[in-house]
C-alpha cells in the first residue's frame, strides 16, 4: 500500500496497489496519471483529462514533457514510486495553485537534493496548519451537526423477509436530526462519513450503480453483502436497495446530491455464480474469483479483474485502464474501450474467434485464433490500445 497526498485538496489517501500508474483522490475525486519528468526526474501528477500525444508540464519544475501516451509511455511511474519519493521530500504534494507556470521556472540540471525542502514548502505548511486549525474549530462548533445514515431504503414492493441493513443512529438518508448552530455552518464544514451495511439472501442477480471511489467485489459464500463507508460534503446522498417482482434480482443504487461531492469505499461480496452488473463513474474497481455473467461500465477508472471463471464478460471503459485475467476459457468476451488501455488474458489451451473494430489505436492479438471457433472475443477500440494475451 502507498500513501499519496492530493495536489488539489491536500488530503492524503491510501492506494492499495503500489503498481497503479493512475491515481484518484477519494476526498475530492481529482484524477491523475503518474509520469516521471524528463527534466527534474521527479514523479509528476498529470491531469486525468490529459490529451493523447500532447505535451504536459511537470508538477514540480513546470518544464514541458513530450507527448502523452496512456499505454507504453516511457515516462510512466507508479504510486509506489511517488510515495517513496514523497517520503524523501517530506511527503507533501504541491497544491495546484502553487505549481509554477509552464516555462516560468528553469529545470534543474541535476536530481534534487533529497535533504532540501521543496520550494514554497514553508508557506504551504503554514497555510495548511491554519486550514487544519480552522476546520477543527468548525468541527467543535458543529458538534451537533446534521447527521445522516446510509442504509437500506424500503423497496417499492415492501421489505424482504430475508434482507437486513444497518442504519446509522442518526436515521435513514433524508432524515435530519435537529441541530442548532450547525444549520448555519458552511457546507465544507459538514463533511460526513457513515457506514453502509446491506445483507440480502436468495439473490441470483445484482445490479450495482455507485459513485466515484473504490469498490472491491469478491466471490464468497452466503448472502450478498455490501459493507464500507460513504463520504460526502453538504446534502446527503440518495441510496436505494430494491428487488424486482421476482425477488431474485437486487438493485443497489447510490447517488450524490446536487452540489454535494461524495465518494464510496465499499466491499461487495456475492456468491461466485451471481450475474453481476457494475457501473463505476470513477475511481478503482477490483474484482476477484467471479464466475457468473459479468458486465462492467466504468469511466475515469482503473479496473482490475482477477481469477475470473465467468463464461461471459462485457466491459465498456472510457478514459481509464482495464486489466482482466481468466482462470478458465470464457465463452464470449466483449470489450469496448474509448481513450483507454486494456489487457485481457485468457487460457491459451483453446482457440478463439477474434473480431476487431479500431477507430484510432491498436490491438495486439496473441491468443490462439480460429475463424470457426465457438469461443469469441470482440473488441471495439476508439483511440485506445488493447492487448489480448494467453495466460
CSV table of C-alpha atoms in Angstrom, one decimal:
chain,number,residue,atom,x,y,z
A,1,UNK,CA,0.0,0.0,0.0
A,2,UNK,CA,1.1,3.6,-0.7
A,3,UNK,CA,0.2,6.9,0.9
A,4,UNK,CA,-0.3,9.7,-1.6
A,5,UNK,CA,-1.4,13.3,-0.9
A,6,UNK,CA,-3.8,15.0,-3.4
A,7,UNK,CA,-2.3,18.1,-5.1
A,8,UNK,CA,-5.8,19.7,-5.2
A,9,UNK,CA,-7.3,19.3,-1.7
A,10,UNK,CA,-4.1,18.1,0.1
A,11,UNK,CA,-5.9,15.1,1.6
A,12,UNK,CA,-3.6,12.0,1.9
A,13,UNK,CA,-5.1,8.8,0.7
A,14,UNK,CA,-4.1,5.1,0.7
A,15,UNK,CA,-3.5,3.3,-2.6
A,16,UNK,CA,-3.9,-0.4,-2.2
A,17,UNK,CA,-1.8,-1.3,-5.2
A,18,UNK,CA,1.6,0.5,-5.4
A,19,UNK,CA,1.9,-0.7,-9.0
A,20,UNK,CA,-1.0,1.5,-10.2
A,21,UNK,CA,0.0,4.2,-12.7
A,22,UNK,CA,-3.2,6.2,-12.3
A,23,UNK,CA,-4.5,7.6,-9.1
A,24,UNK,CA,-7.7,9.3,-7.9
A,25,UNK,CA,-8.3,11.2,-4.7
A,26,UNK,CA,-11.2,9.7,-2.7
A,27,UNK,CA,-11.9,13.0,-1.0
A,28,UNK,CA,-12.4,15.4,-4.0
A,29,UNK,CA,-12.4,13.0,-6.9
A,30,UNK,CA,-9.4,14.5,-8.7
A,31,UNK,CA,-7.8,12.0,-11.1
A,32,UNK,CA,-4.1,12.0,-12.2
A,33,UNK,CA,-1.8,9.9,-14.3
A,34,UNK,CA,1.7,9.4,-12.8
A,35,UNK,CA,4.6,10.3,-15.0
A,36,UNK,CA,8.3,11.0,-14.4
A,37,UNK,CA,9.5,14.4,-15.6
A,38,UNK,CA,12.4,14.2,-18.1
A,39,UNK,CA,13.9,17.5,-16.7
A,40,UNK,CA,13.9,17.1,-12.9
A,41,UNK,CA,13.3,13.3,-12.8
A,42,UNK,CA,10.6,13.6,-10.2
A,43,UNK,CA,7.2,11.8,-10.4
A,44,UNK,CA,4.6,14.3,-11.6
A,45,UNK,CA,0.8,14.4,-11.3
A,46,UNK,CA,-0.6,14.6,-14.8
A,47,UNK,CA,-4.3,15.6,-15.0
A,48,UNK,CA,-6.7,12.8,-15.8
A,49,UNK,CA,-8.0,14.6,-18.9
A,50,UNK,CA,-4.6,14.9,-20.4
A,51,UNK,CA,-4.9,14.6,-24.2
A,52,UNK,CA,-3.1,11.9,-26.3
A,53,UNK,CA,0.2,12.9,-27.8
A,54,UNK,CA,0.0,16.3,-26.1
A,55,UNK,CA,2.9,17.8,-24.0
A,56,UNK,CA,2.4,18.1,-20.3
A,57,UNK,CA,4.0,20.4,-17.7
A,58,UNK,CA,5.8,18.9,-14.7
A,59,UNK,CA,4.1,19.5,-11.3
A,60,UNK,CA,7.4,20.4,-9.7
A,61,UNK,CA,9.5,22.3,-12.2
A,62,UNK,CA,6.9,23.2,-14.8
A,63,UNK,CA,9.1,22.1,-17.7
A,64,UNK,CA,7.2,20.7,-20.7
A,65,UNK,CA,7.4,17.0,-21.4
A,66,UNK,CA,6.9,15.1,-24.7
A,67,UNK,CA,3.6,13.8,-26.0
A,68,UNK,CA,1.5,11.9,-23.5
A,69,UNK,CA,0.5,8.2,-24.0
A,70,UNK,CA,-1.7,6.1,-21.8
A,71,UNK,CA,0.0,2.9,-22.8
A,72,UNK,CA,3.7,2.2,-23.2
A,73,UNK,CA,4.6,5.7,-22.2
A,74,UNK,CA,8.3,5.7,-21.3
A,75,UNK,CA,7.6,8.3,-18.6
A,76,UNK,CA,5.2,6.1,-16.8
A,77,UNK,CA,5.7,5.9,-13.0
A,78,UNK,CA,3.8,4.1,-10.2
A,79,UNK,CA,2.1,5.1,-7.0
A,80,UNK,CA,4.9,3.3,-5.1
A,81,UNK,CA,7.4,5.4,-6.9
A,82,UNK,CA,5.6,8.6,-6.0
A,83,UNK,CA,5.1,7.5,-2.3
A,84,UNK,CA,8.8,6.6,-1.9
A,85,UNK,CA,9.9,9.9,-3.5
A,86,UNK,CA,7.5,12.0,-1.3
A,87,UNK,CA,8.8,10.2,1.7
A,88,UNK,CA,12.3,11.6,0.8
A,89,UNK,CA,10.9,15.1,0.2
A,90,UNK,CA,8.7,15.3,3.4
A,91,UNK,CA,5.8,13.6,1.8
A,92,UNK,CA,3.9,16.7,0.6
A,93,UNK,CA,2.3,17.2,-2.8
A,94,UNK,CA,2.4,20.7,-4.3
A,95,UNK,CA,-1.0,22.5,-4.3
A,96,UNK,CA,-2.3,23.0,-7.8
A,97,UNK,CA,-2.4,26.8,-7.2
A,98,UNK,CA,1.2,26.8,-6.1
A,99,UNK,CA,2.6,25.0,-9.2
A,100,UNK,CA,4.8,27.2,-11.3
A,101,UNK,CA,3.6,28.4,-14.7
A,102,UNK,CA,4.9,26.2,-17.5
A,103,UNK,CA,8.2,27.7,-18.8
A,104,UNK,CA,8.5,30.1,-15.9
A,105,UNK,CA,10.9,28.1,-13.8
A,106,UNK,CA,14.2,26.6,-15.2
A,107,UNK,CA,14.6,22.9,-14.9
A,108,UNK,CA,17.4,21.8,-12.6
A,109,UNK,CA,20.5,20.3,-14.3
A,110,UNK,CA,20.7,17.5,-11.7
A,111,UNK,CA,18.5,15.4,-9.5
A,112,UNK,CA,17.0,17.3,-6.5
A,113,UNK,CA,18.8,17.3,-3.2
A,114,UNK,CA,16.9,14.8,-1.0
A,115,UNK,CA,17.7,16.9,2.1
A,116,UNK,CA,16.4,20.1,0.5
A,117,UNK,CA,13.0,21.5,1.3
A,118,UNK,CA,10.9,21.8,-1.9
A,119,UNK,CA,10.3,25.5,-3.0
A,120,UNK,CA,7.3,27.1,-1.3
A,121,UNK,CA,7.1,24.3,1.3
A,122,UNK,CA,7.2,26.5,4.3
A,123,UNK,CA,4.4,28.7,3.0
A,124,UNK,CA,2.2,25.7,2.2
A,125,UNK,CA,2.9,24.1,5.6
A,126,UNK,CA,1.8,27.4,7.3
A,127,UNK,CA,-1.3,27.7,5.2
A,128,UNK,CA,-2.1,24.0,5.8
A,129,UNK,CA,-1.7,24.4,9.6
A,130,UNK,CA,-4.1,27.4,9.5
A,131,UNK,CA,-6.6,25.5,7.4
A,132,UNK,CA,-6.5,22.4,9.8
A,133,UNK,CA,-7.0,24.7,12.8
A,134,UNK,CA,-10.0,26.4,11.2
A,135,UNK,CA,-11.6,23.1,10.3
A,136,UNK,CA,-11.0,21.7,13.8
A,137,UNK,CA,-12.7,24.7,15.3
A,138,UNK,CA,-15.7,24.3,12.9
A,139,UNK,CA,-15.9,20.7,13.9
A,140,UNK,CA,-16.1,21.6,17.6
A,141,UNK,CA,-18.7,24.3,16.9
A,142,UNK,CA,-20.8,21.9,14.8
A,143,UNK,CA,-20.7,19.0,17.2
A,144,UNK,CA,-24.5,18.7,16.9
A,145,UNK,CA,-24.4,18.9,13.2
A,146,UNK,CA,-27.0,17.3,10.9
A,147,UNK,CA,-26.5,13.6,11.0
A,148,UNK,CA,-27.5,11.2,8.3
A,149,UNK,CA,-27.2,7.5,8.0
A,150,UNK,CA,-26.7,5.4,4.9
A,151,UNK,CA,-28.8,2.2,5.0
A,152,UNK,CA,-31.5,0.2,3.5
A,153,UNK,CA,-34.3,2.1,1.9
A,154,UNK,CA,-37.6,0.3,1.8
A,155,UNK,CA,-38.1,-1.5,-1.5
A,156,UNK,CA,-41.1,-0.4,-3.6
A,157,UNK,CA,-42.7,-3.9,-3.2
A,158,UNK,CA,-42.3,-3.9,0.6
A,159,UNK,CA,-39.5,-5.2,2.8
A,160,UNK,CA,-37.9,-8.5,2.1
A,161,UNK,CA,-38.2,-11.1,4.9
A,162,UNK,CA,-34.6,-12.2,4.1
A,163,UNK,CA,-33.0,-8.9,3.9
A,164,UNK,CA,-31.3,-6.7,6.5
A,165,UNK,CA,-29.3,-3.5,6.5
A,166,UNK,CA,-27.8,-1.3,9.2
A,167,UNK,CA,-29.0,2.2,9.7
A,168,UNK,CA,-26.7,4.7,11.5
A,169,UNK,CA,-28.2,6.1,14.8
A,170,UNK,CA,-28.9,9.4,13.1
A,171,UNK,CA,-31.7,7.9,11.0
A,172,UNK,CA,-32.1,6.9,7.3
A,173,UNK,CA,-31.0,9.1,4.4
A,174,UNK,CA,-33.0,12.2,4.0
A,175,UNK,CA,-33.9,12.4,7.8
A,176,UNK,CA,-32.1,15.2,9.7
A,177,UNK,CA,-31.6,15.4,13.4
A,178,UNK,CA,-32.5,18.8,14.9
A,179,UNK,CA,-29.3,20.9,15.2
A,180,UNK,CA,-28.5,24.3,16.5
A,181,UNK,CA,-25.5,26.2,15.2
A,182,UNK,CA,-24.8,23.6,12.6
A,183,UNK,CA,-27.7,24.8,10.5
A,184,UNK,CA,-25.7,27.8,9.5
A,185,UNK,CA,-22.4,26.1,9.2
A,186,UNK,CA,-20.9,26.2,5.7
A,187,UNK,CA,-21.1,23.1,3.5
A,188,UNK,CA,-17.4,22.4,3.7
A,189,UNK,CA,-17.7,22.1,7.5
A,190,UNK,CA,-20.2,19.3,7.2
A,191,UNK,CA,-18.0,16.6,5.8
A,192,UNK,CA,-19.7,13.4,6.8
A,193,UNK,CA,-18.8,9.7,6.7
A,194,UNK,CA,-21.3,7.0,7.5
A,195,UNK,CA,-21.1,3.2,7.4
A,196,UNK,CA,-23.0,1.2,4.9
A,197,UNK,CA,-24.2,-2.4,5.6
A,198,UNK,CA,-26.6,-4.3,3.4
A,199,UNK,CA,-27.3,-8.0,3.5
A,200,UNK,CA,-29.7,-9.8,1.0
A,201,UNK,CA,-30.3,-13.5,0.8
A,202,UNK,CA,-31.7,-15.6,-2.1
A,203,UNK,CA,-30.3,-13.3,-4.8
A,204,UNK,CA,-29.2,-14.5,-8.3
A,205,UNK,CA,-28.6,-11.1,-10.0
A,206,UNK,CA,-27.0,-7.9,-8.6
A,207,UNK,CA,-27.2,-4.6,-10.3
A,208,UNK,CA,-24.8,-2.1,-8.6
A,209,UNK,CA,-24.8,1.6,-9.5
A,210,UNK,CA,-22.3,3.5,-7.4
A,211,UNK,CA,-20.5,6.8,-7.1
A,212,UNK,CA,-16.8,7.5,-7.5
A,213,UNK,CA,-14.3,6.0,-5.2
A,214,UNK,CA,-13.2,2.4,-4.5
A,215,UNK,CA,-15.2,-0.8,-5.0
A,216,UNK,CA,-13.9,-4.3,-4.3
A,217,UNK,CA,-16.1,-7.2,-5.5
A,218,UNK,CA,-15.2,-10.7,-4.3
A,219,UNK,CA,-16.9,-14.1,-4.5
A,220,UNK,CA,-17.9,-15.6,-1.2
A,221,UNK,CA,-20.4,-17.9,0.5
A,222,UNK,CA,-23.7,-16.9,2.0
A,223,UNK,CA,-25.9,-13.9,1.1
A,224,UNK,CA,-25.0,-10.8,-0.9
A,225,UNK,CA,-23.2,-8.4,1.5
A,226,UNK,CA,-22.3,-4.7,0.9
A,227,UNK,CA,-20.1,-3.1,3.6
A,228,UNK,CA,-18.0,0.0,3.8
A,229,UNK,CA,-18.4,3.8,4.1
A,230,UNK,CA,-19.9,6.6,2.1
A,231,UNK,CA,-18.4,10.0,2.4
A,232,UNK,CA,-19.9,13.4,1.3
A,233,UNK,CA,-19.8,17.1,1.8
A,234,UNK,CA,-23.1,19.0,2.0
A,235,UNK,CA,-26.5,17.4,1.5
A,236,UNK,CA,-26.6,13.6,2.0
A,237,UNK,CA,-26.5,11.2,-1.0
A,238,UNK,CA,-29.5,9.2,-2.0
A,239,UNK,CA,-29.5,5.4,-1.5
A,240,UNK,CA,-31.8,2.8,-2.8
A,241,UNK,CA,-31.9,-1.0,-2.2
A,242,UNK,CA,-34.7,-2.7,-4.1
A,243,UNK,CA,-35.7,-6.1,-5.6
A,244,UNK,CA,-37.6,-6.8,-8.8
A,245,UNK,CA,-41.0,-8.6,-8.9
A,246,UNK,CA,-39.4,-12.0,-8.8
A,247,UNK,CA,-37.4,-11.1,-5.7
A,248,UNK,CA,-34.3,-12.7,-7.1
A,249,UNK,CA,-32.8,-9.5,-8.7
A,250,UNK,CA,-31.2,-7.0,-6.4
A,251,UNK,CA,-30.5,-3.4,-7.3
A,252,UNK,CA,-28.2,-1.2,-5.2
A,253,UNK,CA,-28.1,2.5,-6.2
A,254,UNK,CA,-26.1,5.4,-4.7
A,255,UNK,CA,-26.3,8.9,-6.0
A,256,UNK,CA,-24.6,12.1,-4.9
A,257,UNK,CA,-26.9,15.0,-4.0
A,258,UNK,CA,-26.6,18.1,-6.3
A,259,UNK,CA,-23.5,20.2,-5.5
A,260,UNK,CA,-22.5,17.6,-2.9
A,261,UNK,CA,-19.4,15.6,-3.8
A,262,UNK,CA,-19.5,12.0,-2.5
A,263,UNK,CA,-17.2,9.0,-2.6
A,264,UNK,CA,-17.5,5.3,-1.7
A,265,UNK,CA,-15.2,2.8,-0.2
A,266,UNK,CA,-17.2,-0.4,-0.5
A,267,UNK,CA,-16.7,-4.2,-0.4
A,268,UNK,CA,-19.3,-6.2,-2.2
A,269,UNK,CA,-19.4,-10.0,-1.6
A,270,UNK,CA,-21.6,-12.1,-3.8
A,271,UNK,CA,-21.9,-15.9,-4.4
A,272,UNK,CA,-19.5,-16.9,-7.2
A,273,UNK,CA,-22.1,-17.6,-9.9
A,274,UNK,CA,-24.1,-14.4,-9.4
A,275,UNK,CA,-25.0,-12.4,-12.5
A,276,UNK,CA,-23.4,-9.0,-11.9
A,277,UNK,CA,-23.8,-5.6,-13.5
A,278,UNK,CA,-21.5,-2.9,-12.2
A,279,UNK,CA,-21.4,0.9,-13.0
A,280,UNK,CA,-18.5,2.8,-11.7
A,281,UNK,CA,-18.2,6.5,-12.7
A,282,UNK,CA,-14.7,7.0,-11.4
A,283,UNK,CA,-12.0,5.6,-9.1
A,284,UNK,CA,-10.8,2.0,-8.7
A,285,UNK,CA,-12.8,-1.2,-9.3
A,286,UNK,CA,-11.2,-4.6,-8.2
A,287,UNK,CA,-12.9,-7.9,-8.8
A,288,UNK,CA,-11.8,-11.4,-7.9
A,289,UNK,CA,-13.0,-15.0,-8.3
A,290,UNK,CA,-16.3,-14.3,-10.1
A,291,UNK,CA,-17.9,-17.0,-12.3
A,292,UNK,CA,-21.3,-15.5,-13.2
A,293,UNK,CA,-22.2,-13.4,-16.2
A,294,UNK,CA,-20.3,-10.1,-15.7
A,295,UNK,CA,-21.0,-6.6,-17.2
A,296,UNK,CA,-18.8,-3.6,-16.3
A,297,UNK,CA,-19.3,0.1,-17.3
A,298,UNK,CA,-16.7,2.5,-15.9
A,299,UNK,CA,-15.2,5.9,-16.7
A,300,UNK,CA,-12.0,7.6,-15.5
A,301,UNK,CA,-11.4,4.4,-13.5
A,302,UNK,CA,-8.8,1.6,-13.1
A,303,UNK,CA,-10.5,-1.8,-13.4
A,304,UNK,CA,-8.7,-5.0,-12.4
A,305,UNK,CA,-10.5,-8.3,-12.6
A,306,UNK,CA,-8.5,-11.4,-11.4
A,307,UNK,CA,-9.1,-15.2,-11.3
A,308,UNK,CA,-12.3,-14.9,-13.5
A,309,UNK,CA,-14.2,-18.0,-14.3
A,310,UNK,CA,-17.1,-16.2,-15.9
A,311,UNK,CA,-18.3,-17.6,-19.2
A,312,UNK,CA,-19.4,-14.2,-20.4
A,313,UNK,CA,-17.8,-10.8,-19.9
A,314,UNK,CA,-18.8,-7.4,-21.3
A,315,UNK,CA,-16.7,-4.3,-20.4
A,316,UNK,CA,-17.1,-0.7,-21.5
A,317,UNK,CA,-14.3,1.6,-20.3
A,318,UNK,CA,-14.0,5.3,-21.0
A,319,UNK,CA,-10.7,7.1,-20.1
A,320,UNK,CA,-9.2,4.5,-17.9
A,321,UNK,CA,-7.4,1.2,-17.7
A,322,UNK,CA,-8.8,-2.3,-17.8
A,323,UNK,CA,-7.0,-5.5,-16.9
A,324,UNK,CA,-8.7,-8.9,-16.8
A,325,UNK,CA,-7.4,-12.4,-16.5
A,326,UNK,CA,-9.4,-15.7,-16.7
A,327,UNK,CA,-8.6,-18.9,-15.0
A,328,UNK,CA,-10.9,-20.9,-17.4
A,329,UNK,CA,-11.7,-20.2,-21.0
A,330,UNK,CA,-14.6,-17.8,-21.4
A,331,UNK,CA,-17.4,-18.4,-23.9
A,332,UNK,CA,-17.6,-14.7,-25.0
A,333,UNK,CA,-15.7,-11.5,-24.2
A,334,UNK,CA,-16.8,-8.1,-25.5
A,335,UNK,CA,-14.6,-5.1,-24.9
A,336,UNK,CA,-15.4,-1.5,-25.8
A,337,UNK,CA,-12.6,1.0,-25.0
A,338,UNK,CA,-12.7,4.7,-25.5
A,339,UNK,CA,-9.4,6.6,-24.8
A,340,UNK,CA,-8.4,3.7,-22.6
A,341,UNK,CA,-5.9,0.9,-22.3
A,342,UNK,CA,-6.8,-2.7,-21.9
A,343,UNK,CA,-5.2,-6.1,-21.3
A,344,UNK,CA,-7.2,-9.3,-21.4
A,345,UNK,CA,-5.5,-12.7,-20.6
A,346,UNK,CA,-7.3,-15.9,-21.4
A,347,UNK,CA,-6.1,-19.5,-21.3
A,348,UNK,CA,-4.2,-20.4,-24.5
A,349,UNK,CA,-5.3,-24.0,-24.4
A,350,UNK,CA,-8.3,-23.3,-26.8
A,351,UNK,CA,-8.8,-21.2,-29.8
A,352,UNK,CA,-10.9,-18.1,-30.1
A,353,UNK,CA,-12.7,-16.3,-32.9
A,354,UNK,CA,-11.4,-12.7,-32.6
A,355,UNK,CA,-13.0,-9.6,-34.2
A,356,UNK,CA,-11.8,-6.0,-34.1
A,357,UNK,CA,-13.2,-2.6,-34.8
A,358,UNK,CA,-10.5,0.0,-34.5
A,359,UNK,CA,-11.1,3.7,-34.9
A,360,UNK,CA,-7.8,5.1,-33.5
A,361,UNK,CA,-5.4,3.0,-31.5
A,362,UNK,CA,-4.3,-0.6,-31.9
A,363,UNK,CA,-4.9,-4.2,-30.9
A,364,UNK,CA,-2.1,-6.7,-30.1
A,365,UNK,CA,-3.7,-10.1,-30.5
A,366,UNK,CA,-1.5,-13.1,-29.4
A,367,UNK,CA,-4.2,-15.6,-28.4
A,368,UNK,CA,-4.7,-18.8,-30.5
A,369,UNK,CA,-7.3,-17.9,-33.2
A,370,UNK,CA,-9.7,-19.8,-35.5
A,371,UNK,CA,-12.5,-18.4,-37.7
A,372,UNK,CA,-14.6,-21.4,-36.8
A,373,UNK,CA,-14.0,-21.3,-33.0
A,374,UNK,CA,-17.1,-21.4,-30.8
A,375,UNK,CA,-15.5,-19.0,-28.2
A,376,UNK,CA,-15.5,-15.3,-29.3
A,377,UNK,CA,-13.6,-12.2,-28.4
A,378,UNK,CA,-14.9,-8.9,-29.8
A,379,UNK,CA,-13.1,-5.6,-29.4
A,380,UNK,CA,-14.1,-2.1,-30.3
A,381,UNK,CA,-11.4,0.5,-29.9
A,382,UNK,CA,-11.7,4.3,-30.1
A,383,UNK,CA,-8.3,6.0,-29.6
A,384,UNK,CA,-7.4,3.1,-27.4
A,385,UNK,CA,-5.0,0.2,-27.1
A,386,UNK,CA,-5.8,-3.4,-26.2
A,387,UNK,CA,-3.6,-6.5,-25.7
A,388,UNK,CA,-5.1,-10.0,-26.0
A,389,UNK,CA,-2.7,-12.4,-24.4
A,390,UNK,CA,-2.6,-16.1,-23.5
A,391,UNK,CA,-2.4,-16.7,-19.7
